[in-house]
Tab-separated table of C-alpha atoms in Angstrom:
chain	number	residue	atom	x	y	z
U	85	MET	CA	-54.585	6.364	15.547
U	86	ASN	CA	-52.676	9.118	15.933
U	87	THR	CA	-54.094	13.106	14.441
U	88	SER	CA	-56.750	14.707	14.841
U	89	THR	CA	-59.421	16.072	11.962
U	90	SER	CA	-63.081	16.996	11.477
U	91	TYR	CA	-65.680	17.672	9.153
U	92	SER	CA	-69.346	18.573	8.587
U	93	GLY	CA	-72.541	17.252	7.925
U	94	ASP	CA	-72.240	14.715	4.845
U	95	SER	CA	-68.559	16.285	3.116
U	96	PHE	CA	-65.565	14.344	4.131
U	97	PRO	CA	-61.918	15.461	2.935
U	98	PHE	CA	-62.271	13.156	-0.041
U	99	ASN	CA	-62.309	15.372	-3.274
U	100	PHE	CA	-58.335	15.382	-4.552
U	101	PHE	CA	-58.970	12.783	-7.255
U	102	ASN	CA	-62.852	13.942	-7.529
U	103	LEU	CA	-63.518	10.220	-7.816
U	104	GLU	CA	-67.275	9.328	-7.159
U	105	PHE	CA	-68.100	6.909	-4.665
U	106	ILE	CA	-70.023	3.671	-5.465
U	107	ALA	CA	-72.535	2.931	-3.298
U	108	PRO	CA	-71.646	-0.402	-1.573
U	109	SER	CA	-74.942	-3.319	-2.207
U	110	PRO	CA	-75.725	-5.398	1.067
U	111	SER	CA	-75.448	-7.919	-0.546
U	112	GLN	CA	-72.211	-7.841	-2.501
U	113	ASP	CA	-69.892	-9.708	0.391
U	114	SER	CA	-72.912	-12.673	0.723
U	115	ASP	CA	-72.652	-12.647	-2.624
U	116	LEU	CA	-68.721	-12.806	-3.365
U	117	LEU	CA	-68.396	-15.482	-0.864
U	118	LYS	CA	-70.898	-17.698	-2.598
U	119	GLN	CA	-69.076	-17.113	-5.636
U	120	LEU	CA	-65.631	-17.855	-4.207
U	121	SER	CA	-66.610	-20.252	-1.009
U	122	PHE	CA	-63.505	-22.206	-1.822
U	123	VAL	CA	-61.317	-19.600	-1.389
U	124	PRO	CA	-59.343	-20.132	2.067
U	125	GLY	CA	-59.817	-17.101	4.906
U	126	LEU	CA	-62.361	-15.141	2.513
U	127	GLN	CA	-65.103	-14.909	4.556
U	128	GLU	CA	-62.497	-13.921	7.381
U	129	ILE	CA	-61.176	-11.127	5.742
U	130	LEU	CA	-64.526	-9.792	4.326
U	131	MET	CA	-65.658	-9.927	8.337
U	132	LEU	CA	-62.080	-7.904	9.199
U	133	ARG	CA	-63.200	-5.227	6.611
U	134	GLN	CA	-66.675	-5.267	8.150
U	135	VAL	CA	-65.250	-4.779	11.293
U	136	HIS	CA	-62.767	-1.877	10.467
U	137	ALA	CA	-65.573	0.622	9.081
U	138	LEU	CA	-67.636	-0.378	12.218
U	139	GLU	CA	-64.321	0.804	14.456
U	140	HIS	CA	-64.001	3.598	12.998
U	141	ALA	CA	-67.770	4.592	12.616
U	142	THR	CA	-68.068	4.031	16.644
U	143	VAL	CA	-64.998	6.225	17.259
U	144	TRP	CA	-66.882	8.956	15.466
U	145	VAL	CA	-70.398	8.341	16.882
U	146	LEU	CA	-68.349	8.433	20.727
U	147	SER	CA	-66.739	11.477	19.640
U	148	GLU	CA	-69.591	13.704	18.273
U	149	THR	CA	-70.803	16.311	20.108
U	150	THR	CA	-73.490	18.878	20.735
U	151	ARG	CA	-74.596	20.521	17.525
U	152	VAL	CA	-72.722	24.089	17.347
U	153	CYS	CA	-73.714	27.030	15.318
U	154	SER	CA	-72.277	29.011	11.943
U	155	PRO	CA	-70.980	32.005	11.606
U	156	LEU	CA	-74.218	32.751	10.221
U	157	GLY	CA	-75.971	31.667	13.483
U	158	ASN	CA	-77.685	28.678	11.424
U	159	PRO	CA	-77.493	25.626	13.532
U	160	SER	CA	-74.703	22.738	11.928
U	161	ASN	CA	-73.822	19.569	12.908
U	162	MET	CA	-70.314	19.218	13.423
U	163	GLN	CA	-68.056	16.162	14.110
U	164	PHE	CA	-64.863	16.263	16.154
U	165	ASP	CA	-62.189	13.165	16.469
U	166	ASN	CA	-61.794	12.526	20.147
U	167	GLU	CA	-58.208	11.553	20.311
U	168	SER	CA	-58.370	9.676	23.525
U	169	LEU	CA	-60.136	7.004	21.529
U	170	SER	CA	-59.034	4.298	18.958
U	171	GLY	CA	-59.279	1.172	18.179
U	172	LEU	CA	-57.603	-2.183	16.843
U	173	SER	CA	-59.747	-4.455	14.323
U	174	THR	CA	-59.999	-8.105	14.594
U	175	GLU	CA	-61.789	-10.909	12.430
U	176	GLN	CA	-64.074	-11.262	15.385
U	177	GLY	CA	-64.636	-8.071	16.541
U	178	PHE	CA	-62.349	-5.158	17.732
U	179	TYR	CA	-61.281	-3.652	20.378
U	180	LEU	CA	-61.892	-0.001	21.538
U	181	TYR	CA	-59.170	1.671	23.747
U	182	GLY	CA	-59.620	4.880	25.985
U	183	GLU	CA	-62.142	5.827	28.590
U	184	VAL	CA	-65.925	4.961	27.906
U	185	ASN	CA	-68.985	4.035	29.806
U	186	ILE	CA	-69.492	0.588	28.981
U	187	SER	CA	-73.141	1.675	28.248
U	188	HIS	CA	-72.810	4.070	26.191
U	189	LEU	CA	-70.274	2.099	24.005
U	190	ARG	CA	-72.796	-0.465	23.252
U	191	ARG	CA	-75.597	2.560	21.956
U	192	ALA	CA	-73.044	3.947	19.700
U	193	VAL	CA	-72.326	0.577	18.440
U	194	THR	CA	-75.513	0.017	17.569
U	195	LEU	CA	-75.968	3.640	16.009
U	196	ALA	CA	-72.887	3.593	14.063
U	197	GLN	CA	-73.801	0.188	12.197
U	198	HIS	CA	-77.409	1.893	11.751
U	199	ARG	CA	-75.802	4.932	10.299
U	200	LEU	CA	-73.516	2.674	8.204
U	201	THR	CA	-75.766	0.613	6.743
U	202	SER	CA	-78.433	3.479	5.844
U	203	GLY	CA	-76.074	5.761	3.950
U	204	GLU	CA	-73.301	8.027	6.093
U	205	TRP	CA	-70.690	6.009	4.314
U	206	ASP	CA	-68.106	8.140	5.695
U	207	LEU	CA	-68.235	7.356	8.737
U	208	ALA	CA	-65.829	4.357	7.943
U	209	VAL	CA	-63.192	6.321	6.835
U	210	HIS	CA	-60.874	7.663	9.622
U	211	PRO	CA	-57.965	9.977	9.238
U	212	ARG	CA	-56.156	7.981	11.827
U	213	CYS	CA	-56.268	4.620	10.611
U	214	GLY	CA	-53.109	2.698	10.178
U	215	THR	CA	-54.439	2.422	6.361
U	216	ASN	CA	-53.247	6.026	5.857
U	217	LEU	CA	-49.361	5.762	7.879
U	218	SER	CA	-49.302	2.291	5.548
U	219	VAL	CA	-49.888	4.734	2.174
U	220	ALA	CA	-47.562	7.412	3.526
U	221	MET	CA	-44.780	4.771	4.096
U	222	LEU	CA	-45.407	3.106	0.249
U	223	LEU	CA	-45.250	6.639	-1.194
U	224	THR	CA	-42.567	7.747	0.284
U	225	ALA	CA	-39.930	4.718	-0.031
U	226	GLY	CA	-41.560	4.909	-4.433
U	227	PHE	CA	-40.429	8.278	-4.337
U	228	ALA	CA	-37.485	8.330	-2.903
U	229	ILE	CA	-36.511	4.900	-5.022
U	230	GLY	CA	-37.483	6.762	-8.123
U	231	LEU	CA	-35.282	10.041	-7.253
U	232	TYR	CA	-32.686	8.284	-5.992
U	233	ALA	CA	-32.141	6.681	-9.366
U	234	MET	CA	-33.012	9.658	-11.162
U	235	LEU	CA	-31.081	11.803	-9.312
U	236	PRO	CA	-26.875	12.350	-9.328
U	237	PHE	CA	-25.292	10.156	-6.877
U	238	ARG	CA	-24.162	13.293	-4.776
U	239	PRO	CA	-24.919	13.999	-1.002
U	240	ILE	CA	-27.262	17.349	-2.057
U	241	GLU	CA	-29.316	16.336	-4.539
U	242	GLN	CA	-29.832	12.722	-2.920
U	243	LEU	CA	-30.668	14.761	0.023
U	244	ILE	CA	-33.209	17.089	-1.677
U	245	GLY	CA	-34.870	14.172	-3.128
U	246	LEU	CA	-35.536	12.207	0.020
U	247	GLY	CA	-37.070	15.795	0.837
U	248	LEU	CA	-38.732	16.086	-2.654
U	249	ALA	CA	-39.908	12.191	-1.755
U	250	THR	CA	-41.480	13.103	1.811
U	251	THR	CA	-43.081	16.359	0.906
U	252	THR	CA	-45.047	14.754	-1.685
U	253	ALA	CA	-46.175	11.499	0.172
U	254	SER	CA	-47.307	13.524	2.822
U	255	GLU	CA	-49.123	15.648	0.895
U	256	LEU	CA	-50.302	12.600	-1.491
U	257	ALA	CA	-51.123	10.245	1.541
U	258	PRO	CA	-54.515	11.381	3.297
U	259	ASP	CA	-56.345	11.120	-0.149
U	260	LEU	CA	-54.817	8.142	-1.218
U	261	GLY	CA	-55.296	6.499	2.637
U	262	SER	CA	-58.855	7.358	2.154
U	263	ILE	CA	-59.424	5.603	-1.354
U	264	ALA	CA	-57.347	2.722	-0.059
U	265	GLN	CA	-59.860	2.856	3.199
U	266	ARG	CA	-62.958	2.587	1.118
U	267	TYR	CA	-62.378	0.301	-1.768
U	268	LEU	CA	-59.563	-1.577	-0.009
U	269	THR	CA	-59.362	-1.826	4.067
U	270	THR	CA	-63.076	-1.409	4.944
U	271	ALA	CA	-66.760	-2.612	4.129
U	272	ILE	CA	-70.142	-1.667	5.367
U	273	PRO	CA	-71.120	-3.907	8.368
U	274	PHE	CA	-74.062	-5.329	6.253
U	275	ASN	CA	-73.411	-9.064	7.138
U	276	LEU	CA	-72.389	-7.819	10.965
U	277	ALA	CA	-74.247	-9.163	14.284
U	278	ILE	CA	-73.258	-7.573	17.292
U	279	GLU	CA	-72.871	-10.403	19.978
U	280	ASN	CA	-71.461	-9.006	23.296
U	281	THR	CA	-69.468	-5.791	24.731
U	282	ILE	CA	-66.910	-6.269	27.272
U	283	ARG	CA	-64.272	-4.724	29.177
U	284	THR	CA	-61.396	-7.416	28.775
U	285	ARG	CA	-57.407	-7.085	28.278
U	286	ASP	CA	-55.973	-7.445	24.328
U	287	THR	CA	-52.672	-9.889	23.541
U	288	TRP	CA	-50.639	-6.917	25.011
U	289	GLY	CA	-52.572	-6.964	28.584
U	290	ARG	CA	-53.415	-3.340	27.929
U	291	GLU	CA	-56.899	-2.307	29.223
U	292	ALA	CA	-59.751	-2.621	26.266
U	293	HIS	CA	-63.577	-3.045	25.511
U	294	PHE	CA	-63.902	-5.861	23.055
U	295	ILE	CA	-66.840	-5.608	20.866
U	296	LYS	CA	-67.897	-9.292	19.694
U	297	VAL	CA	-69.347	-9.788	16.657
U	298	LYS	CA	-70.571	-12.624	14.103
U	299	TRP	CA	-71.148	-13.131	10.648
U	300	ARG	CA	-74.952	-13.210	9.023
U	301	ASN	CA	-76.041	-13.708	5.089
């Protein structure tokens, strides 16, 4: 996570392709696991997607500010991204980096899960997620290769093509990244039970809080 954004109410900047969000079912992952139980590592993959959504929602909840007023004087809920907070998901839970009171964190995790499972599915998507960066890199590479093959093999044309590829990818990546997060890399944590929150260090020795979870049907 390395950029910032804000959004208001139930609105999220995800209208470029005008796709209607398919409401998740509380039993969809449990049913899938029963049907495909023979697939090795499936539960870990499903769990990682749910942990990923919980990580994003927790960062949003911790970043929330007090109610502000709109230009007309009517109160409205605005949610801002706290760039000092970031996370890393694993199939056993997630690391939360940044200075935060552990009691506040525990409450935020519980609230984040409640809000996600109660219908605030936009909290599962975060603009600083690594998914967006991966999508941007894939788009840039794809456009660059395509334009390289289409344009004359002269330095000027190739440089122009690379610039077009980079610009186009940067314009499309946020929306495509949001789609990828919604449907591929996150899932609403209906099957997660929060076990514990501790102060620890990650694999690279960085200080963090670790929110441990377990699977429940």
